[in-house]
Tab-separated table of C-alpha atoms and ligand atoms in Angstrom:
chain	number	residue	atom	x	y	z
A	28	MET	CA	-53.351	-43.111	-6.489
A	29	THR	CA	-50.684	-40.498	-5.925
A	30	MET	CA	-47.587	-41.269	-3.894
A	31	MET	CA	-47.043	-38.965	-0.963
A	32	SER	CA	-43.453	-38.080	-0.191
A	33	SER	CA	-42.401	-39.046	3.318
A	34	GLU	CA	-39.971	-36.036	3.315
A	35	PRO	CA	-41.373	-32.941	5.037
A	36	GLU	CA	-41.795	-30.134	2.551
A	37	GLN	CA	-38.715	-27.885	2.446
A	38	ALA	CA	-39.413	-24.201	2.867
A	39	ALA	CA	-37.410	-22.091	0.407
A	40	ARG	CA	-34.338	-20.781	2.194
A	41	PRO	CA	-33.712	-17.057	1.940
A	42	PRO	CA	-30.312	-16.297	0.374
A	43	ILE	CA	-27.637	-15.729	3.003
A	44	LYS	CA	-26.668	-12.099	2.936
A	45	ASP	CA	-23.630	-10.465	4.487
A	46	ASN	CA	-21.609	-13.652	4.871
A	47	LEU	CA	-18.606	-13.328	7.111
A	48	MET	CA	-15.578	-13.650	4.857
A	49	SER	CA	-12.056	-13.686	6.239
A	50	LEU	CA	-9.068	-12.476	4.238
A	51	GLN	CA	-7.896	-16.075	4.149
A	52	SER	CA	-11.120	-17.434	2.660
A	53	HIS	CA	-11.336	-14.494	0.280
A	54	ILE	CA	-7.883	-15.238	-1.118
A	55	LEU	CA	-8.740	-18.921	-1.489
A	56	SER	CA	-12.007	-18.152	-3.263
A	57	GLU	CA	-10.257	-15.663	-5.569
A	58	GLU	CA	-7.737	-18.342	-6.385
A	59	ALA	CA	-10.420	-20.887	-7.167
A	60	ARG	CA	-11.550	-18.561	-9.983
A	61	HIS	CA	-8.170	-19.005	-11.685
A	62	PRO	CA	-7.841	-22.638	-12.757
A	63	GLY	CA	-4.033	-22.475	-13.121
A	64	ALA	CA	-3.435	-20.938	-9.691
A	65	THR	CA	-1.072	-22.904	-7.470
A	66	GLY	CA	-1.927	-21.374	-4.104
A	67	GLU	CA	1.564	-19.934	-3.721
A	68	LEU	CA	0.439	-16.324	-3.693
A	69	SER	CA	-2.008	-17.203	-0.928
A	70	TRP	CA	0.854	-18.460	1.228
A	71	ILE	CA	2.615	-15.129	0.868
A	72	LEU	CA	-0.536	-13.104	1.572
A	73	SER	CA	-1.303	-15.175	4.649
A	74	ALA	CA	2.218	-14.476	5.956
A	75	ILE	CA	1.702	-10.745	5.320
A	76	SER	CA	-1.606	-10.917	7.179
A	77	LEU	CA	0.123	-12.581	10.146
A	78	ALA	CA	2.828	-9.900	10.075
A	79	GLY	CA	0.150	-7.183	9.958
A	80	LYS	CA	-1.635	-8.568	13.012
A	81	THR	CA	1.643	-8.847	14.902
A	82	ILE	CA	2.734	-5.304	14.001
A	83	ALA	CA	-0.742	-3.954	14.859
A	84	ASN	CA	-0.374	-5.460	18.301
A	85	LYS	CA	3.097	-3.932	18.736
A	86	VAL	CA	1.905	-0.507	17.576
A	87	ARG	CA	-1.040	-0.567	20.004
A	88	ARG	CA	1.194	-1.592	22.912
A	89	ALA	CA	4.191	0.576	21.951
A	90	ARG	CA	3.794	3.105	24.750
A	91	ILE	CA	3.198	0.365	27.330
A	92	GLU	CA	6.194	-1.678	26.165
A	93	ASP	CA	8.345	1.445	25.929
A	94	VAL	CA	9.344	0.875	22.305
A	95	LEU	CA	8.540	4.368	21.046
A	96	GLY	CA	11.273	6.715	19.933
A	97	GLU	CA	14.448	6.541	17.924
A	98	HIS	CA	16.482	3.399	17.514
A	99	GLY	CA	19.733	5.345	17.198
A	100	ASP	CA	20.647	4.231	13.674
A	101	LEU	CA	20.054	5.883	10.317
A	102	ASN	CA	18.433	3.759	7.620
A	103	VAL	CA	19.627	3.467	4.028
A	104	GLN	CA	17.709	6.684	3.239
A	105	GLY	CA	19.754	8.550	5.860
A	106	GLU	CA	16.683	8.901	8.094
A	107	GLN	CA	16.419	8.207	11.807
A	108	GLN	CA	15.033	4.733	12.380
A	109	GLN	CA	12.375	4.439	15.034
A	110	LYS	CA	12.539	1.413	17.334
A	111	LEU	CA	9.299	0.225	15.826
A	112	ASP	CA	10.684	0.499	12.259
A	113	VAL	CA	13.273	-2.080	13.248
A	114	ILE	CA	10.749	-4.264	15.103
A	115	ALA	CA	8.245	-4.173	12.209
A	116	ASN	CA	11.014	-5.013	9.747
A	117	GLU	CA	12.038	-8.035	11.826
A	118	ILE	CA	8.441	-9.215	12.166
A	119	ILE	CA	7.942	-9.170	8.393
A	120	MET	CA	11.251	-10.920	7.767
A	121	ARG	CA	10.306	-13.619	10.296
A	122	CYS	CA	6.796	-14.116	8.919
A	123	LEU	CA	7.879	-14.221	5.272
A	124	GLY	CA	11.340	-15.697	5.656
A	125	ASP	CA	10.278	-19.355	5.591
A	126	ARG	CA	7.735	-19.220	2.747
A	127	ALA	CA	9.160	-21.664	0.235
A	128	ASN	CA	8.177	-19.710	-2.865
A	129	ILE	CA	9.806	-16.382	-1.995
A	130	ALA	CA	13.064	-15.647	-3.812
A	131	VAL	CA	13.857	-12.166	-2.490
A	132	LEU	CA	12.687	-9.894	0.323
A	133	ALA	CA	13.501	-6.200	-0.018
A	134	SER	CA	12.765	-3.649	2.673
A	135	GLU	CA	12.834	0.123	2.577
A	136	GLU	CA	14.859	-0.091	5.787
A	137	ASP	CA	17.602	-2.374	4.420
A	138	GLU	CA	20.288	-1.299	2.002
A	139	GLU	CA	20.498	-4.678	0.293
A	140	PRO	CA	17.706	-7.123	-0.529
A	141	THR	CA	17.731	-10.494	1.220
A	142	ILE	CA	18.052	-13.398	-1.189
A	143	LEU	CA	16.251	-16.449	0.194
A	144	ARG	CA	16.483	-18.795	-2.777
A	145	THR	CA	16.947	-18.773	-6.535
A	146	GLY	CA	14.329	-19.423	-9.171
A	147	SER	CA	15.653	-22.966	-9.694
A	148	GLU	CA	15.229	-23.579	-5.947
A	149	GLY	CA	11.555	-22.647	-6.184
A	150	GLY	CA	11.720	-18.899	-5.591
A	151	LYS	CA	8.830	-17.625	-7.679
A	152	TYR	CA	8.106	-14.263	-6.098
A	153	CYS	CA	9.855	-11.227	-4.656
A	154	VAL	CA	8.243	-9.174	-1.894
A	155	LEU	CA	9.135	-5.519	-1.371
A	156	PHE	CA	7.846	-3.594	1.605
A	157	ASP	CA	7.970	-0.476	3.719
A	158	PRO	CA	7.528	-2.054	7.170
A	159	LEU	CA	6.229	1.006	8.994
A	160	ASP	CA	5.448	3.995	6.849
A	161	GLY	CA	4.924	7.311	8.629
A	162	SER	CA	6.803	6.085	11.688
A	163	SER	CA	7.942	9.573	12.702
A	164	ASN	CA	4.288	10.074	13.732
A	165	LEU	CA	4.222	7.074	16.051
A	166	SER	CA	4.771	8.874	19.314
A	167	PHE	CA	1.619	10.903	18.750
A	168	GLY	CA	-0.834	8.071	18.178
A	169	VAL	CA	-1.235	8.909	14.493
A	170	GLY	CA	-2.102	6.204	11.950
A	171	VAL	CA	0.911	4.468	10.411
A	172	GLY	CA	1.061	1.581	7.977
A	173	THR	CA	2.837	-1.265	6.202
A	174	ILE	CA	3.000	-1.131	2.395
A	175	PHE	CA	3.915	-4.138	0.257
A	176	THR	CA	4.156	-5.292	-3.314
A	177	ILE	CA	4.702	-8.723	-4.864
A	178	LEU	CA	6.673	-9.232	-8.069
A	179	ARG	CA	7.460	-12.334	-10.119
A	180	ASN	CA	11.004	-13.595	-9.914
A	181	ASP	CA	12.351	-14.162	-13.403
A	182	PRO	CA	14.696	-17.167	-13.077
A	183	ASN	CA	16.568	-16.012	-16.195
A	184	VAL	CA	17.720	-12.775	-14.566
A	185	PRO	CA	20.622	-13.635	-12.256
A	186	ASP	CA	21.220	-10.103	-10.926
A	187	VAL	CA	18.983	-9.383	-7.936
A	188	GLN	CA	18.740	-5.623	-8.473
A	189	GLN	CA	17.764	-6.197	-12.086
A	190	THR	CA	15.195	-8.803	-11.000
A	191	LEU	CA	13.544	-6.279	-8.722
A	192	GLN	CA	13.692	-3.214	-10.942
A	193	GLN	CA	10.503	-3.971	-12.820
A	194	PRO	CA	8.064	-1.233	-13.830
A	195	GLY	CA	5.002	-0.830	-11.622
A	196	THR	CA	2.802	-2.421	-14.277
A	197	GLU	CA	4.453	-5.793	-13.507
A	198	GLN	CA	3.237	-5.958	-9.901
A	199	VAL	CA	1.314	-9.170	-9.205
A	200	ALA	CA	-0.345	-7.892	-6.035
A	201	ALA	CA	-0.059	-4.870	-3.782
A	202	GLY	CA	-1.562	-3.716	-0.542
A	203	TYR	CA	-1.253	-1.842	2.681
A	204	ILE	CA	-2.194	-2.314	6.301
A	205	LEU	CA	-3.225	0.840	8.123
A	206	TYR	CA	-2.753	0.799	11.893
A	207	GLY	CA	-5.283	3.504	12.714
A	208	SER	CA	-8.402	3.701	14.830
A	209	SER	CA	-9.004	0.270	13.328
A	210	THR	CA	-6.526	-2.001	11.551
A	211	VAL	CA	-7.392	-2.009	7.868
A	212	PHE	CA	-5.983	-4.292	5.151
A	213	VAL	CA	-6.424	-3.089	1.575
A	214	LEU	CA	-5.455	-5.527	-1.171
A	215	THR	CA	-5.421	-5.834	-4.920
A	216	THR	CA	-4.313	-8.873	-6.879
A	217	GLY	CA	-5.183	-7.131	-10.122
A	218	ASN	CA	-8.887	-7.819	-9.877
A	219	GLY	CA	-10.356	-4.827	-8.057
A	220	VAL	CA	-9.532	-3.582	-4.582
A	221	ASP	CA	-10.904	-5.181	-1.429
A	222	LEU	CA	-10.964	-3.806	2.086
A	223	PHE	CA	-10.718	-5.857	5.288
A	224	VAL	CA	-10.803	-4.802	8.925
A	225	LEU	CA	-9.139	-6.698	11.752
A	226	ASP	CA	-11.718	-8.086	14.149
A	227	GLN	CA	-9.577	-8.227	17.276
A	228	SER	CA	-11.998	-10.510	19.070
A	229	ILE	CA	-11.546	-13.340	16.540
A	230	GLY	CA	-8.072	-12.392	15.316
A	231	SER	CA	-9.090	-12.267	11.642
A	232	PHE	CA	-9.217	-9.656	8.941
A	233	VAL	CA	-12.823	-9.710	7.717
A	234	LEU	CA	-14.039	-8.415	4.369
A	235	VAL	CA	-15.999	-5.185	4.804
A	236	GLN	CA	-15.940	-3.768	1.275
A	237	ARG	CA	-15.455	-5.558	-2.014
A	238	ASN	CA	-14.380	-3.748	-5.164
A	239	VAL	CA	-13.662	-0.358	-3.622
A	240	ARG	CA	-14.081	2.463	-6.154
A	241	ILE	CA	-12.507	5.867	-5.644
A	242	PRO	CA	-14.931	8.793	-6.181
A	243	GLU	CA	-14.514	10.431	-9.619
A	244	ALA	CA	-13.705	13.766	-7.997
A	245	ASN	CA	-13.764	15.585	-4.690
A	246	ARG	CA	-12.592	19.035	-3.739
A	247	VAL	CA	-9.985	17.875	-1.251
A	248	TYR	CA	-6.209	17.972	-1.634
A	249	SER	CA	-3.652	16.318	0.590
A	250	ILE	CA	-0.193	17.894	0.488
A	251	ASN	CA	2.410	19.335	2.849
A	252	GLU	CA	1.585	22.887	1.844
A	253	ALA	CA	4.273	24.333	4.125
A	254	TYR	CA	6.812	23.493	1.391
A	255	SER	CA	4.834	25.263	-1.321
A	256	ASP	CA	7.376	28.077	-1.843
A	257	HIS	CA	9.682	25.411	-3.263
A	258	PHE	CA	7.147	23.541	-5.404
A	259	PRO	CA	7.402	23.771	-9.211
A	260	GLY	CA	5.122	26.505	-10.604
A	261	GLY	CA	2.327	24.200	-11.794
A	262	PHE	CA	1.724	22.887	-8.260
A	263	LYS	CA	1.528	26.441	-6.927
A	264	GLN	CA	-0.958	27.340	-9.669
A	265	TYR	CA	-3.092	24.303	-8.884
A	266	LEU	CA	-3.149	25.198	-5.169
A	267	GLN	CA	-4.054	28.793	-5.980
A	268	TRP	CA	-6.872	27.546	-8.218
A	269	ALA	CA	-8.047	25.163	-5.471
A	270	HIS	CA	-8.073	28.030	-2.909
A	271	GLU	CA	-10.298	30.023	-5.237
A	272	ASN	CA	-12.647	27.100	-5.845
A	273	GLY	CA	-13.783	26.033	-2.431
A	274	TYR	CA	-11.372	23.156	-1.776
A	275	SER	CA	-10.619	21.685	1.619
A	276	SER	CA	-7.315	20.174	2.677
A	277	ARG	CA	-6.423	17.116	4.754
A	278	TYR	CA	-2.848	16.087	5.543
A	279	ILE	CA	-1.773	13.589	8.145
A	280	GLY	CA	1.840	13.191	7.019
A	281	SER	CA	1.531	9.432	6.894
A	282	MET	CA	1.154	8.238	3.315
A	283	VAL	CA	-0.905	5.147	4.129
A	284	ALA	CA	-3.433	7.195	6.095
A	285	ASP	CA	-3.529	10.038	3.550
A	286	VAL	CA	-3.932	7.724	0.553
A	287	HIS	CA	-6.482	5.576	2.385
A	288	ARG	CA	-8.650	8.613	3.061
A	289	THR	CA	-8.218	9.767	-0.549
A	290	LEU	CA	-9.217	6.293	-1.794
A	291	LEU	CA	-12.446	6.323	0.183
A	292	GLN	CA	-13.327	9.998	0.099
A	293	GLY	CA	-11.838	11.118	-3.207
A	294	GLY	CA	-9.600	14.071	-3.944
A	295	VAL	CA	-5.893	14.065	-4.639
A	296	PHE	CA	-2.749	13.171	-2.689
A	297	LEU	CA	0.406	14.960	-3.778
A	298	TYR	CA	4.070	14.887	-2.840
A	299	PRO	CA	5.821	17.214	-5.307
A	300	PRO	CA	9.559	17.755	-5.716
A	301	THR	CA	10.844	20.093	-2.980
A	302	LYS	CA	14.101	21.883	-2.271
A	303	LYS	CA	15.098	19.130	0.169
A	304	HIS	CA	13.931	16.309	-2.119
A	305	PRO	CA	14.242	17.508	-5.738
A	306	GLU	CA	13.224	14.040	-6.997
A	307	GLY	CA	10.293	13.861	-4.560
A	308	LYS	CA	10.486	12.206	-1.143
A	309	LEU	CA	8.518	8.995	-1.504
A	310	ARG	CA	10.130	5.725	-2.440
A	311	LEU	CA	9.157	4.567	-5.920
A	312	MET	CA	9.245	0.821	-5.327
A	313	TYR	CA	8.241	0.550	-1.675
A	314	GLU	CA	5.575	3.265	-1.504
A	315	ALA	CA	4.563	4.813	-4.825
A	316	PHE	CA	4.206	1.673	-6.998
A	317	PRO	CA	1.985	-0.329	-4.607
A	318	MET	CA	-0.208	2.670	-3.794
A	319	ALA	CA	-0.490	3.546	-7.502
A	320	MET	CA	-1.569	-0.019	-8.324
A	321	ILE	CA	-4.293	0.148	-5.678
A	322	VAL	CA	-5.497	3.587	-6.748
A	323	GLU	CA	-5.634	2.558	-10.426
A	324	HIS	CA	-7.494	-0.674	-9.683
A	325	ALA	CA	-10.023	1.391	-7.750
A	326	GLY	CA	-10.578	3.569	-10.830
A	327	GLY	CA	-8.179	6.375	-9.935
A	328	LYS	CA	-5.012	7.716	-11.548
A	329	ALA	CA	-1.398	8.063	-10.451
A	330	PHE	CA	1.208	10.237	-12.147
A	331	ALA	CA	4.812	11.316	-11.669
A	332	ASP	CA	6.792	13.735	-13.821
A	333	GLY	CA	4.037	14.030	-16.392
A	334	LYS	CA	3.611	10.308	-16.965
A	335	ARG	CA	1.733	7.343	-15.585
A	336	LEU	CA	3.543	6.344	-12.425
A	337	LEU	CA	3.254	2.599	-13.037
A	338	ASP	CA	5.126	2.936	-16.341
A	339	VAL	CA	8.288	4.212	-14.664
A	340	VAL	CA	11.180	1.761	-15.014
A	341	PRO	CA	13.258	1.973	-11.824
A	342	ASP	CA	17.009	2.328	-12.073
A	343	ASN	CA	17.630	2.084	-8.364
A	344	LEU	CA	15.923	0.065	-5.665
A	345	HIS	CA	15.707	2.990	-3.265
A	346	GLN	CA	14.815	5.568	-5.919
A	347	ARG	CA	12.534	8.422	-4.897
A	348	THR	CA	9.727	9.966	-6.882
A	349	SER	CA	7.182	12.740	-6.827
A	350	VAL	CA	3.573	11.549	-6.599
A	351	ILE	CA	0.152	12.726	-7.745
A	352	MET	CA	-2.593	10.158	-7.133
A	353	GLY	CA	-6.289	10.031	-6.470
A	354	SER	CA	-9.628	10.681	-8.147
A	355	PRO	CA	-9.248	10.695	-11.946
A	356	GLU	CA	-10.732	14.165	-12.413
A	357	GLU	CA	-8.552	15.689	-9.710
A	358	VAL	CA	-5.352	14.114	-11.037
A	359	ASP	CA	-6.223	15.398	-14.528
A	360	ARG	CA	-6.781	18.859	-13.100
A	361	VAL	CA	-3.360	18.888	-11.421
A	362	GLU	CA	-1.761	17.598	-14.633
A	363	GLN	CA	-3.454	20.401	-16.602
A	364	HIS	CA	-1.896	22.961	-14.300
A	365	LEU	CA	1.486	21.257	-14.546
A	366	HIS	CA	1.669	20.408	-18.207
A	367	GLY	CA	-1.384	21.983	-19.784
A	368	GLY	CA	-2.390	18.444	-20.884
B	679	AHM	P1	8.877	7.312	6.038
B	679	AHM	O1	8.793	6.149	5.098
B	679	AHM	O2	10.277	7.601	6.446
B	679	AHM	O3	7.932	7.195	7.194
B	679	AHM	O4	8.505	8.655	5.211
B	679	AHM	C1	7.435	8.662	4.349
B	679	AHM	C2	6.381	9.586	4.910
B	679	AHM	C3	5.068	9.343	4.223
B	679	AHM	O5	4.291	8.476	4.973
B	679	AHM	C4	4.444	10.712	4.190
B	679	AHM	O6	3.585	10.865	3.089
B	679	AHM	C5	5.641	11.621	4.083
B	679	AHM	O7	6.739	10.909	4.616
B	679	AHM	C6	5.468	12.872	4.874
B	679	AHM	O8	6.540	13.712	4.631
B	679	AHM	P2	6.567	15.207	5.174
B	679	AHM	O9	6.725	15.121	6.643
B	679	AHM	O10	7.752	15.812	4.474
B	679	AHM	O11	5.289	15.867	4.760
B	680	MG	MG1	7.671	5.029	4.152
C-alpha cells in the first residue's frame, strides 16, 4: 500500500523576474557578498540617497520657492555661487554630518574641509562632493547634478589635506545624482556600475540597470567647441578629423548630464585646457576622479595630460584638471591625436 501525502501537490513556481530592488536593498545585498563588511559604507550611501532626494525636491521647486539665481558670494573657486549651490551644500552637510563613521566632509563650495571626528574616534571614511554641478544652468531647467566620492580615512595621517589627497585609484565608492527629466542615481563601489531612478510615488531610488557598460565607441563628442581656438593642437586635430568622419556633437554644459549621456550612448566627453583655464576647468577631486571611476568601471577610459586620470596624485584639494573620458576607442583616438600613442 502506498501512502498518499495529505499535502496538495505544489505547482512549480516560475522564477520571479524583474524584482523591484531599492538602492537601500541593493547596497545591503552587495554588502552581504563581502563577509568582512561592517555596514558602515551603507550608512553613508543611505545618507547620500536622502540628500539626493531632498536636493531633487528643491531643484524641482526652485522657481516656485524663488531660490533661483545668485547667492551673492563667490565660492573658493572664485565663481558666483547660486542660491541652490548653498542650499544643496547645507542639505548634504546635514544628511551626512551625523553619520558616526565619517571623519571628514569636503565640498567643492567650501575652502576648508569639515573635520567631524578623528580615526581614533571612529572616523573611517571621508566624503568629498560637488553639491550642485552645472548650477549656472539652473535657471533654464537644464539637468544639474551632485557628484560624490568616498575615501578611506587613514588614522595614521594626522594632516587633513594629506588624508584627502589620495590618487583616484584609492576611491572606495563614487557616484552622481542627475536631476534631469528624471532623478537618476549612478553608483559604483568598485564592482560594476548600477543605475537607479527615483520613483517619486514611493520615494525610493529603484534599480533600473545593473552593471552598466559604456559602448566601445560612438561617433559623438561632447566639448565646448566655442573655445577651440585656444585648445592645444592635438584637440583641434581630433575635432577636424571628427568633422571629416561623420561625427555628431552634444554639449549641455553640465558635466553630470554630459557624462551620463556619454556613459549610456558612448562617445567622448572632453574639457581641454583653455586660455581661461590652462590647467583645465574641472575639479580633480570633486568632479574628475568620481566620474573617471564610474567610466572605468563601466568599461571606459579616462585620461588627463597623457596619463590615466585615476593615477594622478593631487597636490591641492581644489586642483583643476583637463578631462578626456568615455568609450575606450574614442578616448584612444583622442590620445592618438594628442600624443601619437
Ligand atoms: P560648476 O561646478 O561651477 O557648475 O562648473 C562645472 C561645469 C561642469 O558641469 C561643466 O562640464 C562645465 O562647468 C561647463 O563649462 P563651460 O561653460 O566652460 O563649458
Ligand atoms: Mg561642479
